[in-house]
Short mmCIF file of C-alpha atoms in Angstrom, two decimals:
data_model
loop_
_atom_site.label_atom_id
_atom_site.label_comp_id
_atom_site.label_asym_id
_atom_site.label_seq_id
_atom_site.Cartn_x
_atom_site.Cartn_y
_atom_site.Cartn_z
CA MET A 1 -2.77 -18.10 5.00
CA GLN A 2 -0.20 -17.82 2.16
CA ILE A 3 0.32 -14.44 0.42
CA ILE A 4 0.49 -15.41 -3.81
CA PRO A 5 1.53 -13.03 -6.82
CA MET A 6 -1.45 -10.42 -7.52
CA THR A 7 -3.54 -11.80 -10.84
CA ALA A 8 -6.17 -10.77 -13.41
CA ALA A 9 -8.33 -13.69 -11.74
CA HIS A 10 -7.81 -11.63 -8.18
CA ARG A 11 -9.85 -8.57 -9.24
CA ASP A 12 -13.15 -8.90 -7.94
CA ALA A 13 -11.30 -9.36 -4.31
CA VAL A 14 -8.85 -6.99 -4.57
CA LEU A 15 -11.57 -4.31 -5.94
CA GLU A 16 -13.70 -5.05 -3.39
CA ILE A 17 -11.24 -4.59 -0.66
CA TYR A 18 -10.60 -1.44 -1.98
CA ALA A 19 -13.88 0.11 -2.95
CA ALA A 20 -14.27 -1.01 1.48
CA GLY A 21 -10.90 0.51 2.37
CA ILE A 22 -12.35 3.90 0.29
CA ALA A 23 -15.71 3.89 1.83
CA GLU A 24 -14.24 4.23 4.68
CA GLY A 25 -13.24 7.39 4.13
CA ALA A 26 -9.73 6.92 6.52
CA ALA A 27 -7.27 5.05 3.83
CA THR A 28 -6.56 7.18 0.93
CA PHE A 29 -8.03 10.30 -0.90
CA GLU A 30 -8.94 8.17 -3.60
CA THR A 31 -13.58 7.82 -3.69
CA GLU A 32 -13.80 5.53 -6.29
CA VAL A 33 -12.95 2.49 -6.99
CA PRO A 34 -10.87 1.71 -10.55
CA THR A 35 -11.40 -0.35 -12.95
CA TRP A 36 -8.70 -3.14 -13.15
CA GLU A 37 -7.39 -1.43 -16.27
CA GLN A 38 -6.74 0.98 -14.53
CA PHE A 39 -5.52 -0.77 -11.07
CA ASP A 40 -2.96 -3.32 -13.53
CA ALA A 41 -1.77 -0.25 -15.61
CA GLY A 42 -0.67 2.22 -11.92
CA ARG A 43 1.15 -0.81 -10.51
CA ALA A 44 4.16 -2.90 -10.85
CA PRO A 45 3.19 -6.74 -11.97
CA ASP A 46 6.42 -8.10 -9.89
CA HIS A 47 5.39 -6.73 -6.62
CA ARG A 48 2.26 -6.71 -6.16
CA PHE A 49 0.29 -9.94 -3.90
CA VAL A 50 -3.11 -11.20 -2.42
CA ALA A 51 -2.48 -12.98 1.38
CA VAL A 52 -5.93 -15.74 0.79
CA ASP A 53 -6.97 -18.61 3.13
CA ASP A 54 -7.58 -21.98 2.46
CA ASP A 55 -10.27 -21.77 0.59
CA GLY A 56 -8.62 -19.00 -1.85
CA THR A 57 -10.89 -16.05 -0.53
CA VAL A 58 -8.90 -12.91 -0.71
CA LEU A 59 -7.56 -11.90 2.34
CA GLY A 60 -5.98 -8.52 1.51
CA TRP A 61 -3.62 -7.12 -1.15
CA VAL A 62 0.23 -5.13 -1.73
CA ALA A 63 1.59 -3.91 -4.40
CA VAL A 64 3.38 -0.39 -5.71
CA SER A 65 4.04 1.50 -8.04
CA PRO A 66 7.28 3.66 -8.57
CA VAL A 67 7.86 7.18 -7.32
CA SER A 68 8.82 8.40 -10.57
CA PRO A 69 10.27 7.65 -13.99
CA ARG A 70 13.74 10.01 -13.21
CA SER A 71 16.67 7.01 -12.56
CA ALA A 72 17.70 8.98 -9.49
CA TYR A 73 14.41 7.36 -8.30
CA ALA A 74 14.34 3.39 -9.42
CA GLY A 75 14.51 2.44 -6.44
CA VAL A 76 12.09 3.49 -4.97
CA VAL A 77 8.64 3.03 -4.95
CA GLU A 78 5.14 3.93 -3.07
CA HIS A 79 3.06 1.10 -1.66
CA SER A 80 -0.93 0.78 -0.53
CA VAL A 81 -1.51 -2.53 1.49
CA TYR A 82 -5.17 -2.87 2.55
CA VAL A 83 -6.79 -5.67 4.14
CA ALA A 84 -10.34 -7.01 3.89
CA PRO A 85 -11.99 -5.05 7.25
CA ALA A 86 -13.12 -9.45 8.27
CA ALA A 87 -10.04 -10.20 8.74
CA ARG A 88 -8.44 -7.40 10.28
CA ARG A 89 -5.85 -7.44 12.85
CA LEU A 90 -5.08 -11.48 12.35
CA GLY A 91 -1.54 -10.77 10.45
CA VAL A 92 -2.63 -10.05 7.16
CA GLY A 93 -0.79 -6.72 6.96
CA ARG A 94 1.55 -7.38 8.20
CA ALA A 95 2.47 -10.85 6.16
CA LEU A 96 1.74 -8.43 3.26
CA LEU A 97 4.33 -5.86 4.02
CA ASP A 98 7.23 -8.91 5.05
CA ALA A 99 6.10 -9.91 1.56
CA ILE A 100 6.15 -6.96 -0.74
CA VAL A 101 9.64 -5.71 1.73
CA ALA A 102 11.51 -9.55 0.02
CA SER A 103 10.00 -8.68 -3.08
CA SER A 104 11.40 -5.34 -3.06
CA GLU A 105 14.57 -6.23 -2.27
CA ALA A 106 15.33 -8.90 -4.27
CA ALA A 107 14.83 -6.26 -6.90
CA GLY A 108 17.60 -3.82 -6.02
CA ILE A 109 14.67 -1.58 -4.71
CA TRP A 110 16.42 0.62 -1.57
CA THR A 111 13.35 2.28 0.27
CA ILE A 112 9.40 1.74 -0.03
CA GLN A 113 7.35 4.60 0.69
CA SER A 114 3.70 5.25 1.51
CA GLY A 115 1.43 7.51 3.10
CA THR A 116 -1.32 7.32 5.78
CA PHE A 117 -4.04 9.42 7.59
CA PRO A 118 -2.37 10.85 10.95
CA GLU A 119 -6.30 9.18 12.84
CA ASN A 120 -4.73 5.75 11.04
CA THR A 121 -3.26 4.07 13.92
CA GLY A 122 -3.38 0.46 12.90
CA SER A 123 -2.06 1.36 9.90
CA ARG A 124 0.42 3.67 11.59
CA ALA A 125 1.75 0.53 13.80
CA LEU A 126 1.79 -1.91 11.18
CA HIS A 127 4.17 0.16 9.38
CA ARG A 128 6.57 0.42 12.80
CA SER A 129 6.45 -3.05 14.00
CA ALA A 130 7.66 -3.60 9.35
CA GLY A 131 10.62 -1.51 9.87
CA PHE A 132 8.80 1.25 8.93
CA ARG A 133 9.70 4.73 9.85
CA GLU A 134 7.46 8.27 10.14
CA VAL A 135 9.53 10.38 8.78
CA GLY A 136 7.22 13.41 9.07
CA ILE A 137 3.84 14.67 8.24
CA ARG A 138 2.93 16.72 5.30
CA GLU A 139 0.60 19.74 5.86
CA ARG A 140 -2.47 19.56 3.40
CA ILE A 141 -1.32 17.74 1.43
CA GLY A 142 -4.49 16.62 -0.73
CA ARG A 143 -8.42 17.42 -0.50
CA LEU A 144 -11.11 14.17 0.29
CA ARG A 145 -13.78 15.30 -0.26
CA GLY A 146 -13.18 19.21 -0.12
CA VAL A 147 -11.76 18.94 3.12
CA TRP A 148 -7.81 19.19 3.53
CA ARG A 149 -6.04 16.47 5.05
CA ASP A 150 -1.90 15.48 6.71
CA VAL A 151 -1.18 12.69 5.58
CA VAL A 152 2.04 11.27 7.45
CA LEU A 153 5.25 9.96 5.47
CA LEU A 154 6.19 6.43 5.50
CA GLU A 155 9.30 4.77 4.42
CA ARG A 156 11.47 1.64 5.36
CA ARG A 157 14.78 2.22 3.93
CA SER A 158 16.55 -1.20 3.15
CA PRO A 159 19.24 -2.40 5.11
CA ILE A 160 21.15 -4.94 2.92
CA ILE A 161 20.91 -2.35 -0.25
CA ASP A 162 24.50 -0.26 -0.58
#
């Protein structure tokens, strides 16, 4: 497996993996897959990667978005990480998180945050293994298909950026 920068050439595979996560209903509030243009516009171009196998098949992806345009939050991003169902529990998610941590720290980003549904124990364990901590639970923060949902707020504060 290799971790490489995500490009438009990966669009179909990235959106297919995202669609699988949406369909499962345990990873996001989104209910429809965005167009590539929407996906691309919402994510920082220097901080998005795909994991590919030896044949070039995309196994998963990770990307960040700024949390705010305010200068005080310039070093805070929110990330998403998705792994193809057939590639789960093979170290893909951890490799992607390691890549986004290295990329963001090199750019002076001091905090990476994300949210996950409380029952997504796999994601929670993955994030803890990569140095994220659970900050707390944001209760009834949004609705998914008409049902209020809680979200566990996760964050990783860089130990090397003052």
